[in-house]
PDB file of C-alpha atoms in Angstrom:
ATOM      1  CA  ALA A   1     -17.060  13.046 -10.555  1.00 82.00           C
ATOM      2  CA  GLN A   2     -18.638  14.225  -7.358  1.00 89.00           C
ATOM      3  CA  THR A   3     -16.955  16.696  -5.050  1.00 95.00           C
ATOM      4  CA  VAL A   4     -17.693  17.775  -1.496  1.00 97.00           C
ATOM      5  CA  THR A   5     -16.474  21.088  -0.132  1.00 96.00           C
ATOM      6  CA  GLN A   6     -16.192  22.139   3.479  1.00 97.00           C
ATOM      7  CA  SER A   7     -14.671  25.586   3.423  1.00 94.00           C
ATOM      8  CA  GLN A   8     -14.525  26.237   7.183  1.00 91.00           C
ATOM      9  CA  PRO A   9     -11.556  24.398   8.695  1.00 93.00           C
ATOM     10  CA  GLU A  10     -12.449  25.211  12.298  1.00 96.00           C
ATOM     11  CA  MET A  11     -15.372  26.409  14.345  1.00 96.00           C
ATOM     12  CA  SER A  12     -15.966  27.022  18.004  1.00 97.00           C
ATOM     13  CA  VAL A  13     -19.186  27.090  19.986  1.00 97.00           C
ATOM     14  CA  GLN A  14     -20.106  27.825  23.574  1.00 97.00           C
ATOM     15  CA  GLU A  15     -21.589  24.915  25.482  1.00 97.00           C
ATOM     16  CA  ALA A  16     -25.418  24.894  25.245  1.00 97.00           C
ATOM     17  CA  GLU A  17     -25.364  27.166  22.183  1.00 97.00           C
ATOM     18  CA  THR A  18     -26.206  26.299  18.582  1.00 98.00           C
ATOM     19  CA  VAL A  19     -23.700  25.947  15.766  1.00 98.00           C
ATOM     20  CA  THR A  20     -24.076  25.348  12.040  1.00 98.00           C
ATOM     21  CA  LEU A  21     -21.486  23.561   9.928  1.00 98.00           C
ATOM     22  CA  SER A  22     -21.540  24.219   6.192  1.00 97.00           C
ATOM     23  CA  CYS A  23     -21.100  21.859   3.268  1.00 98.00           C
ATOM     24  CA  THR A  24     -21.585  22.177  -0.464  1.00 98.00           C
ATOM     25  CA  TYR A  25     -21.308  19.475  -3.062  1.00 98.00           C
ATOM     26  CA  ASP A  26     -21.314  19.056  -6.793  1.00 96.00           C
ATOM     27  CA  THR A  27     -22.887  16.219  -8.735  1.00 95.00           C
ATOM     28  CA  SER A  28     -24.716  15.559 -11.968  1.00 92.00           C
ATOM     29  CA  GLU A  29     -26.769  12.800 -10.390  1.00 90.00           C
ATOM     30  CA  SER A  30     -30.352  13.354  -9.296  1.00 88.00           C
ATOM     31  CA  ASP A  31     -30.528  10.665  -6.647  1.00 89.00           C
ATOM     32  CA  TYR A  32     -27.956  10.359  -3.904  1.00 92.00           C
ATOM     33  CA  TYR A  33     -27.377  10.328  -0.178  1.00 93.00           C
ATOM     34  CA  LEU A  34     -25.658  12.898   1.985  1.00 96.00           C
ATOM     35  CA  PHE A  35     -24.142  12.217   5.367  1.00 96.00           C
ATOM     36  CA  TRP A  36     -22.496  13.931   8.282  1.00 97.00           C
ATOM     37  CA  TYR A  37     -19.914  11.825  10.095  1.00 97.00           C
ATOM     38  CA  LYS A  38     -18.254  12.639  13.416  1.00 97.00           C
ATOM     39  CA  GLN A  39     -14.675  11.620  14.157  1.00 95.00           C
ATOM     40  CA  PRO A  40     -13.668  12.255  17.790  1.00 92.00           C
ATOM     41  CA  PRO A  41      -9.938  12.484  18.515  1.00 86.00           C
ATOM     42  CA  SER A  42      -8.343   9.027  18.273  1.00 78.00           C
ATOM     43  CA  ARG A  43     -11.712   7.372  17.908  1.00 82.00           C
ATOM     44  CA  GLN A  44     -13.549   5.859  15.020  1.00 88.00           C
ATOM     45  CA  MET A  45     -15.866   7.648  12.664  1.00 93.00           C
ATOM     46  CA  ILE A  46     -19.567   7.427  13.441  1.00 93.00           C
ATOM     47  CA  LEU A  47     -22.612   8.475  11.465  1.00 94.00           C
ATOM     48  CA  VAL A  48     -24.411  11.522  12.801  1.00 96.00           C
ATOM     49  CA  ILE A  49     -27.194  11.988  10.298  1.00 96.00           C
ATOM     50  CA  ARG A  50     -28.250  10.923   6.790  1.00 95.00           C
ATOM     51  CA  GLN A  51     -30.352  12.642   4.129  1.00 95.00           C
ATOM     52  CA  GLU A  52     -31.841  11.062   1.032  1.00 92.00           C
ATOM     53  CA  ALA A  53     -31.870  13.501  -1.879  1.00 92.00           C
ATOM     54  CA  TYR A  54     -35.366  12.499  -2.991  1.00 91.00           C
ATOM     55  CA  LYS A  55     -36.800  13.535   0.361  1.00 90.00           C
ATOM     56  CA  GLN A  56     -37.742  17.185   0.701  1.00 87.00           C
ATOM     57  CA  GLN A  57     -38.023  16.989   4.461  1.00 93.00           C
ATOM     58  CA  ASN A  58     -34.837  17.769   6.326  1.00 96.00           C
ATOM     59  CA  ALA A  59     -33.493  14.951   8.493  1.00 95.00           C
ATOM     60  CA  THR A  60     -33.304  15.350  12.258  1.00 96.00           C
ATOM     61  CA  GLU A  61     -31.688  13.192  14.933  1.00 94.00           C
ATOM     62  CA  ASN A  62     -32.208  14.531  18.432  1.00 96.00           C
ATOM     63  CA  ARG A  63     -30.012  17.658  18.719  1.00 97.00           C
ATOM     64  CA  PHE A  64     -28.760  17.316  15.153  1.00 98.00           C
ATOM     65  CA  SER A  65     -30.623  18.561  12.096  1.00 98.00           C
ATOM     66  CA  VAL A  66     -29.743  19.400   8.527  1.00 98.00           C
ATOM     67  CA  ASN A  67     -30.702  22.109   6.085  1.00 97.00           C
ATOM     68  CA  PHE A  68     -30.735  20.395   2.704  1.00 97.00           C
ATOM     69  CA  GLN A  69     -31.023  22.726  -0.280  1.00 96.00           C
ATOM     70  CA  LYS A  70     -30.934  20.485  -3.348  1.00 95.00           C
ATOM     71  CA  ALA A  71     -31.015  23.230  -5.961  1.00 94.00           C
ATOM     72  CA  ALA A  72     -28.183  25.070  -4.256  1.00 96.00           C
ATOM     73  CA  LYS A  73     -26.329  21.778  -3.550  1.00 96.00           C
ATOM     74  CA  SER A  74     -25.953  22.774   0.050  1.00 97.00           C
ATOM     75  CA  PHE A  75     -26.110  20.513   3.101  1.00 97.00           C
ATOM     76  CA  SER A  76     -25.474  22.130   6.471  1.00 98.00           C
ATOM     77  CA  LEU A  77     -25.541  20.533   9.909  1.00 98.00           C
ATOM     78  CA  LYS A  78     -27.047  22.299  12.892  1.00 98.00           C
ATOM     79  CA  ILE A  79     -26.095  21.178  16.374  1.00 98.00           C
ATOM     80  CA  SER A  80     -28.389  22.508  19.067  1.00 98.00           C
ATOM     81  CA  ASP A  81     -27.605  22.651  22.781  1.00 98.00           C
ATOM     82  CA  SER A  82     -23.936  21.894  22.095  1.00 98.00           C
ATOM     83  CA  GLN A  83     -22.243  19.575  24.562  1.00 97.00           C
ATOM     84  CA  LEU A  84     -18.575  19.049  25.390  1.00 96.00           C
ATOM     85  CA  GLY A  85     -18.829  15.603  23.821  1.00 95.00           C
ATOM     86  CA  ASP A  86     -19.684  17.167  20.481  1.00 97.00           C
ATOM     87  CA  ALA A  87     -16.089  18.330  20.091  1.00 97.00           C
ATOM     88  CA  ALA A  88     -14.711  16.410  17.132  1.00 97.00           C
ATOM     89  CA  MET A  89     -13.933  16.589  13.464  1.00 96.00           C
ATOM     90  CA  TYR A  90     -17.071  16.553  11.314  1.00 98.00           C
ATOM     91  CA  PHE A  91     -17.098  15.317   7.752  1.00 97.00           C
ATOM     92  CA  CYS A  92     -19.735  15.858   5.121  1.00 98.00           C
ATOM     93  CA  ALA A  93     -19.982  12.958   2.679  1.00 97.00           C
ATOM     94  CA  TYR A  94     -21.771  12.041  -0.558  1.00 95.00           C
ATOM     95  CA  ARG A  95     -22.861   8.665  -1.899  1.00 92.00           C
ATOM     96  CA  SER A  96     -24.541   7.760  -5.151  1.00 89.00           C
ATOM     97  CA  ALA A  97     -27.957   6.123  -4.829  1.00 85.00           C
ATOM     98  CA  TRP A  98     -27.626   4.149  -8.053  1.00 77.00           C
ATOM     99  CA  SER A  99     -28.065   0.525  -7.014  1.00 65.00           C
ATOM    100  CA  GLY A 100     -25.361  -0.711  -9.349  1.00 67.00           C
ATOM    101  CA  ALA A 101     -22.794   1.764  -8.129  1.00 67.00           C
ATOM    102  CA  ASN A 102     -19.952   1.294  -5.762  1.00 77.00           C
ATOM    103  CA  SER A 103     -21.313   2.698  -2.508  1.00 83.00           C
ATOM    104  CA  LYS A 104     -18.125   4.557  -1.796  1.00 90.00           C
ATOM    105  CA  LEU A 105     -18.303   7.767   0.156  1.00 93.00           C
ATOM    106  CA  THR A 106     -16.792  11.007  -1.115  1.00 95.00           C
ATOM    107  CA  PHE A 107     -15.771  13.145   1.838  1.00 97.00           C
ATOM    108  CA  GLY A 108     -15.060  16.803   2.349  1.00 97.00           C
ATOM    109  CA  LYS A 109     -11.904  17.923   4.144  1.00 96.00           C
ATOM    110  CA  GLY A 110     -13.704  18.148   7.446  1.00 96.00           C
ATOM    111  CA  ILE A 111     -14.204  20.810  10.057  1.00 97.00           C
ATOM    112  CA  THR A 112     -12.810  20.765  13.564  1.00 96.00           C
ATOM    113  CA  LEU A 113     -15.447  21.762  16.098  1.00 97.00           C
ATOM    114  CA  SER A 114     -14.411  22.827  19.561  1.00 97.00           C
ATOM    115  CA  VAL A 115     -16.868  23.373  22.398  1.00 97.00           C
ATOM    116  CA  ARG A 116     -16.065  25.958  25.058  1.00 96.00           C
ATOM    117  CA  PRO A 117     -17.282  25.174  28.585  1.00 95.00           C
TER     118      PRO A 117
ATOM    119  CA  ASP B   1     -18.047  -6.989  19.856  1.00 52.00           C
ATOM    120  CA  THR B   2     -19.993  -6.720  16.628  1.00 72.00           C
ATOM    121  CA  GLY B   3     -18.245  -3.681  15.171  1.00 90.00           C
ATOM    122  CA  VAL B   4     -15.586  -3.383  12.479  1.00 94.00           C
ATOM    123  CA  SER B   5     -12.133  -4.175  13.818  1.00 95.00           C
ATOM    124  CA  GLN B   6      -8.719  -3.392  12.385  1.00 97.00           C
ATOM    125  CA  ASP B   7      -5.295  -4.680  13.251  1.00 97.00           C
ATOM    126  CA  PRO B   8      -2.796  -3.326  14.053  1.00 97.00           C
ATOM    127  CA  ARG B   9      -3.937   0.039  15.346  1.00 96.00           C
ATOM    128  CA  HIS B  10      -0.503   1.557  14.851  1.00 97.00           C
ATOM    129  CA  LYS B  11       2.393   0.551  12.640  1.00 98.00           C
ATOM    130  CA  ILE B  12       5.786   2.200  12.369  1.00 98.00           C
ATOM    131  CA  THR B  13       7.985   0.925   9.583  1.00 98.00           C
ATOM    132  CA  LYS B  14      11.093   1.933   7.727  1.00 97.00           C
ATOM    133  CA  ARG B  15      10.942   3.077   4.157  1.00 97.00           C
ATOM    134  CA  GLY B  16      11.190   0.177   1.770  1.00 97.00           C
ATOM    135  CA  GLN B  17       9.599  -2.387   4.087  1.00 98.00           C
ATOM    136  CA  ASN B  18       6.338  -4.196   3.364  1.00 98.00           C
ATOM    137  CA  VAL B  19       3.360  -3.879   5.676  1.00 98.00           C
ATOM    138  CA  THR B  20       0.019  -5.665   5.871  1.00 98.00           C
ATOM    139  CA  PHE B  21      -3.139  -4.514   7.598  1.00 98.00           C
ATOM    140  CA  ARG B  22      -6.193  -6.552   8.443  1.00 98.00           C
ATOM    141  CA  CYS B  23      -9.865  -5.598   8.607  1.00 97.00           C
ATOM    142  CA  ASP B  24     -12.648  -7.712  10.057  1.00 96.00           C
ATOM    143  CA  PRO B  25     -16.021  -6.337   8.959  1.00 95.00           C
ATOM    144  CA  ILE B  26     -19.338  -6.838  10.664  1.00 92.00           C
ATOM    145  CA  SER B  27     -20.079 -10.495   9.988  1.00 87.00           C
ATOM    146  CA  GLU B  28     -23.217 -10.150   7.884  1.00 84.00           C
ATOM    147  CA  HIS B  29     -21.882  -7.286   5.767  1.00 89.00           C
ATOM    148  CA  ASN B  30     -20.980  -8.258   2.229  1.00 89.00           C
ATOM    149  CA  ARG B  31     -19.473  -4.918   1.163  1.00 91.00           C
ATOM    150  CA  LEU B  32     -16.098  -3.779   2.425  1.00 94.00           C
ATOM    151  CA  TYR B  33     -14.209  -0.561   1.699  1.00 95.00           C
ATOM    152  CA  TRP B  34     -10.718   0.725   2.315  1.00 97.00           C
ATOM    153  CA  TYR B  35     -10.057   4.454   2.655  1.00 97.00           C
ATOM    154  CA  ARG B  36      -6.923   6.462   3.308  1.00 97.00           C
ATOM    155  CA  GLN B  37      -6.948   9.559   5.476  1.00 96.00           C
ATOM    156  CA  THR B  38      -3.990  11.916   5.633  1.00 94.00           C
ATOM    157  CA  LEU B  39      -3.588  14.592   8.278  1.00 89.00           C
ATOM    158  CA  GLY B  40      -6.141  17.367   7.943  1.00 86.00           C
ATOM    159  CA  GLN B  41      -7.997  15.683   5.111  1.00 91.00           C
ATOM    160  CA  GLY B  42     -11.113  13.625   4.720  1.00 94.00           C
ATOM    161  CA  PRO B  43     -10.900   9.922   3.940  1.00 96.00           C
ATOM    162  CA  GLU B  44     -10.290   9.028   0.297  1.00 96.00           C
ATOM    163  CA  PHE B  45     -11.594   5.849  -1.308  1.00 95.00           C
ATOM    164  CA  LEU B  46      -9.011   3.200  -2.154  1.00 96.00           C
ATOM    165  CA  THR B  47     -10.857   0.020  -3.036  1.00 96.00           C
ATOM    166  CA  TYR B  48     -14.119  -1.891  -2.625  1.00 92.00           C
ATOM    167  CA  PHE B  49     -15.124  -5.521  -2.273  1.00 93.00           C
ATOM    168  CA  GLN B  50     -18.482  -7.146  -2.692  1.00 90.00           C
ATOM    169  CA  ASN B  51     -18.090 -10.516  -1.047  1.00 90.00           C
ATOM    170  CA  GLU B  52     -14.702 -11.782  -2.264  1.00 92.00           C
ATOM    171  CA  ALA B  53     -14.702  -9.810  -5.506  1.00 92.00           C
ATOM    172  CA  GLN B  54     -12.660  -6.615  -5.711  1.00 92.00           C
ATOM    173  CA  LEU B  55     -14.921  -4.494  -7.885  1.00 90.00           C
ATOM    174  CA  GLU B  56     -13.216  -1.118  -7.980  1.00 90.00           C
ATOM    175  CA  LYS B  57      -9.811   0.342  -7.301  1.00 92.00           C
ATOM    176  CA  SER B  58      -8.991   4.025  -7.040  1.00 92.00           C
ATOM    177  CA  ARG B  59      -6.150   5.534  -9.029  1.00 89.00           C
ATOM    178  CA  LEU B  60      -4.662   6.236  -5.580  1.00 85.00           C
ATOM    179  CA  LEU B  61      -4.001   2.509  -5.287  1.00 87.00           C
ATOM    180  CA  SER B  62      -0.617   2.248  -6.966  1.00 89.00           C
ATOM    181  CA  ASP B  63       0.975  -1.027  -8.028  1.00 93.00           C
ATOM    182  CA  ARG B  64       2.619  -1.241  -4.614  1.00 96.00           C
ATOM    183  CA  PHE B  65      -0.788  -1.686  -2.982  1.00 96.00           C
ATOM    184  CA  SER B  66      -2.768  -4.886  -3.053  1.00 96.00           C
ATOM    185  CA  ALA B  67      -5.935  -5.876  -1.260  1.00 96.00           C
ATOM    186  CA  GLU B  68      -7.654  -9.194  -0.830  1.00 96.00           C
ATOM    187  CA  ARG B  69     -10.787 -10.530   0.757  1.00 96.00           C
ATOM    188  CA  PRO B  70     -10.570 -14.312   0.702  1.00 91.00           C
ATOM    189  CA  LYS B  71     -13.880 -16.078   1.239  1.00 86.00           C
ATOM    190  CA  GLY B  72     -15.632 -12.741   1.536  1.00 84.00           C
ATOM    191  CA  SER B  73     -14.824 -12.378   5.211  1.00 90.00           C
ATOM    192  CA  PHE B  74     -11.835 -10.397   6.510  1.00 96.00           C
ATOM    193  CA  SER B  75      -9.731  -8.276   4.198  1.00 97.00           C
ATOM    194  CA  THR B  76      -6.040  -7.454   4.044  1.00 97.00           C
ATOM    195  CA  LEU B  77      -4.321  -4.429   2.567  1.00 98.00           C
ATOM    196  CA  GLU B  78      -0.641  -4.811   1.760  1.00 97.00           C
ATOM    197  CA  ILE B  79       1.753  -2.028   0.885  1.00 97.00           C
ATOM    198  CA  GLN B  80       5.049  -3.092  -0.645  1.00 97.00           C
ATOM    199  CA  ARG B  81       8.220  -1.004  -0.583  1.00 97.00           C
ATOM    200  CA  THR B  82       6.660   1.636   1.637  1.00 97.00           C
ATOM    201  CA  GLU B  83       7.398   5.307   1.015  1.00 96.00           C
ATOM    202  CA  GLN B  84       7.108   8.249   3.383  1.00 96.00           C
ATOM    203  CA  GLY B  85       4.090   9.428   1.423  1.00 95.00           C
ATOM    204  CA  ASP B  86       2.255   6.289   2.490  1.00 96.00           C
ATOM    205  CA  SER B  87       2.085   7.592   6.055  1.00 97.00           C
ATOM    206  CA  ALA B  88      -1.611   7.949   6.794  1.00 97.00           C
ATOM    207  CA  MET B  89      -4.559   6.451   8.620  1.00 96.00           C
ATOM    208  CA  TYR B  90      -6.004   3.482   6.743  1.00 97.00           C
ATOM    209  CA  LEU B  91      -9.701   3.048   7.429  1.00 97.00           C
ATOM    210  CA  CYS B  92     -11.894   0.067   6.735  1.00 97.00           C
ATOM    211  CA  ALA B  93     -15.670   0.245   6.506  1.00 95.00           C
ATOM    212  CA  SER B  94     -18.425  -2.237   5.784  1.00 93.00           C
ATOM    213  CA  HIS B  95     -22.109  -2.331   5.088  1.00 87.00           C
ATOM    214  CA  GLY B  96     -24.679  -4.881   4.058  1.00 79.00           C
ATOM    215  CA  GLN B  97     -27.405  -4.850   1.445  1.00 71.00           C
ATOM    216  CA  GLY B  98     -30.797  -3.440   2.158  1.00 61.00           C
ATOM    217  CA  ALA B  99     -32.390  -0.207   3.170  1.00 47.00           C
ATOM    218  CA  ASN B 100     -29.741   0.733   5.691  1.00 57.00           C
ATOM    219  CA  TYR B 101     -26.914   2.279   3.712  1.00 68.00           C
ATOM    220  CA  GLU B 102     -24.795   3.251   6.666  1.00 83.00           C
ATOM    221  CA  GLN B 103     -21.137   2.399   6.390  1.00 90.00           C
ATOM    222  CA  TYR B 104     -19.662   1.323   9.697  1.00 92.00           C
ATOM    223  CA  PHE B 105     -16.048   2.299  10.160  1.00 95.00           C
ATOM    224  CA  GLY B 106     -13.280   0.578  12.014  1.00 95.00           C
ATOM    225  CA  PRO B 107     -10.841   2.452  14.280  1.00 94.00           C
ATOM    226  CA  GLY B 108      -8.207   2.599  11.556  1.00 96.00           C
ATOM    227  CA  THR B 109      -4.553   1.642  11.300  1.00 97.00           C
ATOM    228  CA  ARG B 110      -2.153   4.553  11.595  1.00 96.00           C
ATOM    229  CA  LEU B 111       0.931   3.960   9.472  1.00 98.00           C
ATOM    230  CA  THR B 112       4.106   5.927   9.984  1.00 97.00           C
ATOM    231  CA  VAL B 113       6.919   5.393   7.496  1.00 98.00           C
ATOM    232  CA  THR B 114      10.291   6.659   8.701  1.00 96.00           C
TER     233      THR B 114
END
């Protein structure tokens, strides 16, 4: 079974600064997807960024980028130029890439990010 | 609105009562998922539908839980004889087939069992 670990329960960042959220995972599969989801208070979960395990290049989406280290099973999220609207709970998630598999997501416990003005 | 919708958004019930939640996925999505999220935790998988077929159920889904997706459209999740431990946010997500593997989440139904 796959597991996802987010060991930092909370982080804080000054507006306009950069912050990195950590995530590690464990799997015996060679092909999979990794995701970061954002869940603002009382609002629905939205996808921030996605990484395919077969791709060596790290994914980027505007101010968001990942550092994917497959051998180390590490998948961190970097938020540059932090904005007040980035304050939310962030979840790291894993999904098998096997086409016959249930595409369920396995989530970490999440990290609460606060942004100081 | 083309997103995933859930109803109700909040439900307060007394222990022992039955409750039913509804999820309307994005119309062209054939895969639908239910997750449960307790306070301070990430969502945990409950069950999965491909069209109208329920293909997998988590061990978290006790006999008191049942889910359906008639005609492969909306889905319902029923909890019978609710217990205080059932208090949680119940999330629904959907995605279609193809290269885009993003799951789109609904706003959730927050259940409080008193």
